[in-house]
PDB file of C-alpha atoms in Angstrom:
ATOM      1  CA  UNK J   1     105.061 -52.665 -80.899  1.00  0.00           C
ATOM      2  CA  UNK J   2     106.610 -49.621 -79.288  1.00  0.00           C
ATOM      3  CA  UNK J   3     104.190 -47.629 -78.574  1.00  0.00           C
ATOM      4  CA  UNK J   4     101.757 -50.679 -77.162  1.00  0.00           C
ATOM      5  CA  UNK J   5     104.231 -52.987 -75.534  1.00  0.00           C
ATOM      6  CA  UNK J   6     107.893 -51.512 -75.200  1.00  0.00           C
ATOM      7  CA  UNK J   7     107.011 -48.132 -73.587  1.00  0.00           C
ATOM      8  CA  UNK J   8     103.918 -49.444 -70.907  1.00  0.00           C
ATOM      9  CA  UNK J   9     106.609 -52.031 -70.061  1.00  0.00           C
ATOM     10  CA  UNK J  10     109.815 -49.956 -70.037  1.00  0.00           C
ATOM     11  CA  UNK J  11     108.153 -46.841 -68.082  1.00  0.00           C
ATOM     12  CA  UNK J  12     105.421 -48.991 -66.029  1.00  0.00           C
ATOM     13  CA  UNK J  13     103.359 -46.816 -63.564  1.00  0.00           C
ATOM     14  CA  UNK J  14     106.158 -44.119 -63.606  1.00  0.00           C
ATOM     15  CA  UNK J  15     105.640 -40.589 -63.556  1.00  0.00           C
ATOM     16  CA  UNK J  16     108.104 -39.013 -66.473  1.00  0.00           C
ATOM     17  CA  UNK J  17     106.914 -34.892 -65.300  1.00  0.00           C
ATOM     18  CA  UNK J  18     105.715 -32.179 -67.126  1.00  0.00           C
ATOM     19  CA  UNK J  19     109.137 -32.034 -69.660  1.00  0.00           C
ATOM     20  CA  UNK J  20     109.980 -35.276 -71.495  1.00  0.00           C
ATOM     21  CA  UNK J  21     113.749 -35.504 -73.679  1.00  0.00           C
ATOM     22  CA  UNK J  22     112.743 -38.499 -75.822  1.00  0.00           C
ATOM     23  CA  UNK J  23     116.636 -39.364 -77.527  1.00  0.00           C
ATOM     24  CA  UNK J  24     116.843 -40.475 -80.274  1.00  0.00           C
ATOM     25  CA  UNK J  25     113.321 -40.107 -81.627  1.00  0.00           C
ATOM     26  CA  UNK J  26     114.111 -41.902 -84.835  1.00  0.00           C
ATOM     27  CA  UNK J  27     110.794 -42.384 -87.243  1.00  0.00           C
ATOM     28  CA  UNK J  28     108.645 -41.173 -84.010  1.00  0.00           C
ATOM     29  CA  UNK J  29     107.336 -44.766 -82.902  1.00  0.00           C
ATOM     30  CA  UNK J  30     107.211 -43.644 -79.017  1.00  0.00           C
ATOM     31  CA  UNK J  31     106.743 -39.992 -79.736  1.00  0.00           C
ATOM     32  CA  UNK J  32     102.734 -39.923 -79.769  1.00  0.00           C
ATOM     33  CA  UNK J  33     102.773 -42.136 -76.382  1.00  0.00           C
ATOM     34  CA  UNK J  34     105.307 -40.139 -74.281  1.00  0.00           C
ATOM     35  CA  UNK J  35     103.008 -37.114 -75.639  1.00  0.00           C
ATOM     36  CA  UNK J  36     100.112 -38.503 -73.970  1.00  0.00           C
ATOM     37  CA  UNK J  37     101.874 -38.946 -70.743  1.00  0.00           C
ATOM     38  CA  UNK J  38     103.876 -35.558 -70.427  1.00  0.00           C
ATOM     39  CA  UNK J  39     102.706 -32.078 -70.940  1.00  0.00           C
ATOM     40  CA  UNK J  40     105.676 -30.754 -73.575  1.00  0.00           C
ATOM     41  CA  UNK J  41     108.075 -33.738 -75.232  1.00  0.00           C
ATOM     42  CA  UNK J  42     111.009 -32.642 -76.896  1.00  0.00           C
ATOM     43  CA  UNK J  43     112.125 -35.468 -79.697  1.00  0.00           C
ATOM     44  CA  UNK J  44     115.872 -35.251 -80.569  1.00  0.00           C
ATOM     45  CA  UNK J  45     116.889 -37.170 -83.288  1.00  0.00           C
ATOM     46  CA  UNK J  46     120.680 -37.218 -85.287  1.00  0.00           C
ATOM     47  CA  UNK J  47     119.380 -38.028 -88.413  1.00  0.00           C
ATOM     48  CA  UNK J  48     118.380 -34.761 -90.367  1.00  0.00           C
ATOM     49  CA  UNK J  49     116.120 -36.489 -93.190  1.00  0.00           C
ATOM     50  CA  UNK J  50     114.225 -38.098 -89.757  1.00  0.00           C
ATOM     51  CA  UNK J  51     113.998 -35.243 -87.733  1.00  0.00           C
ATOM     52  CA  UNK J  52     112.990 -33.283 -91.040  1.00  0.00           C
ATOM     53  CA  UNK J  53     110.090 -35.693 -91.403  1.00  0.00           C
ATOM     54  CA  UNK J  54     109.131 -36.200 -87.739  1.00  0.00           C
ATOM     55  CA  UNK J  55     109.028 -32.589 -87.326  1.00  0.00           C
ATOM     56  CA  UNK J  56     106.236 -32.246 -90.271  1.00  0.00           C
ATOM     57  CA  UNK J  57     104.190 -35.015 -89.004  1.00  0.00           C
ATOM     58  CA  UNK J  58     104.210 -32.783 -85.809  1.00  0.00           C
ATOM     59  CA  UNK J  59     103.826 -29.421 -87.369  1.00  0.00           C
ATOM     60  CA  UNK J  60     107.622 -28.737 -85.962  1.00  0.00           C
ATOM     61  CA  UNK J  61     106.544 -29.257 -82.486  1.00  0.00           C
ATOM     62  CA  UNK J  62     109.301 -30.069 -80.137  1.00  0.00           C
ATOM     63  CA  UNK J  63     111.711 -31.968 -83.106  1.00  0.00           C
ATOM     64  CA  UNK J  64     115.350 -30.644 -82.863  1.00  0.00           C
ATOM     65  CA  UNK J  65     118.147 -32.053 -84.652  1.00  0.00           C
ATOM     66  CA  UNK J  66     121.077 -32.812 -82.590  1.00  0.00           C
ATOM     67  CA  UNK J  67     123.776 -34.891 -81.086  1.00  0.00           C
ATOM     68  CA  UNK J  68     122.802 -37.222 -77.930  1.00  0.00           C
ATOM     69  CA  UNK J  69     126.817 -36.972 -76.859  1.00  0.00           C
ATOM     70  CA  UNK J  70     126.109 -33.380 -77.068  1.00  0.00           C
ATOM     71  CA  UNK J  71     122.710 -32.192 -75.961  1.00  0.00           C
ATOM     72  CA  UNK J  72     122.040 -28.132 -77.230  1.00  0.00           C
ATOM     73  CA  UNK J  73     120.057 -27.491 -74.047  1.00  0.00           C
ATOM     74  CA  UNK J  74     120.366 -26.052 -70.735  1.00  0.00           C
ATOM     75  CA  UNK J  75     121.398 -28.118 -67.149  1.00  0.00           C
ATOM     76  CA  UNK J  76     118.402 -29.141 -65.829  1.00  0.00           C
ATOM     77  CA  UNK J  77     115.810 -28.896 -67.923  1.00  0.00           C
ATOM     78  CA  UNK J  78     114.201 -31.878 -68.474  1.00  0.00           C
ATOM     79  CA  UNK J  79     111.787 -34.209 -65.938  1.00  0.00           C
ATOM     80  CA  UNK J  80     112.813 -37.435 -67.469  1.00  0.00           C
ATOM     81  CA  UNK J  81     114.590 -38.685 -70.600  1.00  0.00           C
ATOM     82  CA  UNK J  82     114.099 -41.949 -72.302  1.00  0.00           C
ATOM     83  CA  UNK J  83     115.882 -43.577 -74.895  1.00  0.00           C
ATOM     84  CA  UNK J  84     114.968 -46.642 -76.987  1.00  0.00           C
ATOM     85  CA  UNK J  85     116.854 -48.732 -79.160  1.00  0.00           C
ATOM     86  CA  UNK J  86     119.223 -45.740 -79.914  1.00  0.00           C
ATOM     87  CA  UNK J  87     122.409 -46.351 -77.310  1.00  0.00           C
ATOM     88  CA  UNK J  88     124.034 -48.860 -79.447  1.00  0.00           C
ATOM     89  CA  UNK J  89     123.861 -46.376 -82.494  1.00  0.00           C
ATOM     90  CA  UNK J  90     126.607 -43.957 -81.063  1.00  0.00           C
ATOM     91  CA  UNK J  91     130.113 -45.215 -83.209  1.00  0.00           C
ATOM     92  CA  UNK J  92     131.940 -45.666 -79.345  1.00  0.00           C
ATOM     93  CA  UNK J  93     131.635 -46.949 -75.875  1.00  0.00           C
ATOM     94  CA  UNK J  94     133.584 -43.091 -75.614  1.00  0.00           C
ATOM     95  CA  UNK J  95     130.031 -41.172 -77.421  1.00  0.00           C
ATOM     96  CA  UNK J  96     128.026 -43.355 -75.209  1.00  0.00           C
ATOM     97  CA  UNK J  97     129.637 -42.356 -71.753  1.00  0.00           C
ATOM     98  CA  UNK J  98     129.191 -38.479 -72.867  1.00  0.00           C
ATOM     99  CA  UNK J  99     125.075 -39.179 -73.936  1.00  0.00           C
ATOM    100  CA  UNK J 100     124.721 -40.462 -70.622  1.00  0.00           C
ATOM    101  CA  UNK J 101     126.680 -37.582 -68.642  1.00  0.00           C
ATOM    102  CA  UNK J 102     124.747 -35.196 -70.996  1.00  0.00           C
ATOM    103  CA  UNK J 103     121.463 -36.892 -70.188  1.00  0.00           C
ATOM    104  CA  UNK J 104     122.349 -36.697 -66.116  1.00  0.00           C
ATOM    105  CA  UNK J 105     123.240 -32.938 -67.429  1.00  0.00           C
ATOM    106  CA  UNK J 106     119.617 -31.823 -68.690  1.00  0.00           C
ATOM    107  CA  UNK J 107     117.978 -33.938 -66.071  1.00  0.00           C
ATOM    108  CA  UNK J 108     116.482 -32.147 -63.085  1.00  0.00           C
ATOM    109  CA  UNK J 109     117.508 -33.407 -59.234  1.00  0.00           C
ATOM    110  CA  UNK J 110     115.286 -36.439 -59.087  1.00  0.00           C
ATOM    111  CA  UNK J 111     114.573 -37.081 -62.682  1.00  0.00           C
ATOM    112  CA  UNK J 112     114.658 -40.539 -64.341  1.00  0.00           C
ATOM    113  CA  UNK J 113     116.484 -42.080 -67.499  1.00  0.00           C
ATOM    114  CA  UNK J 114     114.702 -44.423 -69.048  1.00  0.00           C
ATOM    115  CA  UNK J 115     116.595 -46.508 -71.464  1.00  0.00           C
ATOM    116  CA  UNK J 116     115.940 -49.985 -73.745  1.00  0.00           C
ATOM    117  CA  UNK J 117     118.553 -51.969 -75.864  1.00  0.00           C
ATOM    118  CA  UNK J 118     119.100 -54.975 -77.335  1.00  0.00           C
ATOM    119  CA  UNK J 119     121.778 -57.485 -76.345  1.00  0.00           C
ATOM    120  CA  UNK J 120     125.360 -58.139 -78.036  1.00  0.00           C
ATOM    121  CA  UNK J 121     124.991 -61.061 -80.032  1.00  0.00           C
ATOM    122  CA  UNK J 122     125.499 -62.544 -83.496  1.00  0.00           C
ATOM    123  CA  UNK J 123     122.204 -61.696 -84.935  1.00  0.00           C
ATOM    124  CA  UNK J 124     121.800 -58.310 -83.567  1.00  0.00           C
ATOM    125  CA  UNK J 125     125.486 -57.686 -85.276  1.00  0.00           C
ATOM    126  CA  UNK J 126     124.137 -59.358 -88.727  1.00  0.00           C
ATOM    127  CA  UNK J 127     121.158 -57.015 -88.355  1.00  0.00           C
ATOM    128  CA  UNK J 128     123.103 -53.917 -88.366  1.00  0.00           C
ATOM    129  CA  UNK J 129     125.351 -55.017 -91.031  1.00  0.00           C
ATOM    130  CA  UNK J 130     124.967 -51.696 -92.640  1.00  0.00           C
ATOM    131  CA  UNK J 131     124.722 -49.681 -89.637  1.00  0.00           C
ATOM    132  CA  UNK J 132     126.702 -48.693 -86.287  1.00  0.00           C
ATOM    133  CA  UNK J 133     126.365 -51.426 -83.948  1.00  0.00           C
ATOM    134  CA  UNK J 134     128.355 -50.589 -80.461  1.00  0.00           C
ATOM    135  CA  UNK J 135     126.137 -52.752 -77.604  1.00  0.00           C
ATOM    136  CA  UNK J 136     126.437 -51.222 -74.168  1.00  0.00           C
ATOM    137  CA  UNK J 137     127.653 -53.623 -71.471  1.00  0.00           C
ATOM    138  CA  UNK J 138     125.037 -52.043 -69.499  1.00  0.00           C
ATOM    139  CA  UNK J 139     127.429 -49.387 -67.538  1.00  0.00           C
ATOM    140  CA  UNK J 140     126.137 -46.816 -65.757  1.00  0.00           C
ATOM    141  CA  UNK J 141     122.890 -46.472 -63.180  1.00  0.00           C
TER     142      UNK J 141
END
């Protein structure tokens, strides 16, 4: 579903560059797309036992294990950024404001942040029962 409907849909006919931060990489469903479309993807993902796994099902390529609110790479590095479905997993409206000033951070002068959530609601709460569930009221440009 991601990687044939969400992404073509979410990213269109736009041109993410040559350097791709894909937050949040989670099990990888958009990985394998956004590495067709950009030359070197780098997949950050909190969760060690994910990132662990994503980076052997890409012989370590471009995995890191990290903090969105807190991105371990240099100003400017990166062509585009996209996160899906991952916003809503940071435990404050305080951790999302910082992933978003560290994703205009490692974004290049002209670079675009592509992002996808889901809606506050009561079944998207009952869904995440037993997970962090923080929906963004769609702040920030």
């Amino acid at each position: 579903m991601t990687r044939e409907r969400l992404l073509p849909w979410l990213l269109g006919g736009a041109d993410v560059g040559d350097h791709v931060l894909e937050i949040g990489a989670g099990a990888g469903a958009a990985t394998a797309e956004l590495r067709k479309r950009a030359r070197h993807v780098v997949s950050l993902e909190y969760d060690h036992l994910f990132a662990a796994k994503l980076a052997r099902r890409n012989d370590n390529a471009g995995v890191v294990q990290g903090d969105a609110a807190s991105l371990p790479f240099a100003d400017r590095t990166f062509s585009s950024a996209i996160a899906v479905l991952v916003l809503h997993h940071l435990r404050s409206r305080e951790q999302q404001d910082r992933a978003f000033a560290e994703a205009h951070r490692v974004l290049r002068p002209g670079a675009h942040f592509f992002a996808f959530e889901i809606p506050d609601g009561w079944l998207n709460r009952v869904i995440h029962i037993n997970s962090t569930f923080v929906p963004n009221p769609g702040r920030g440009t």
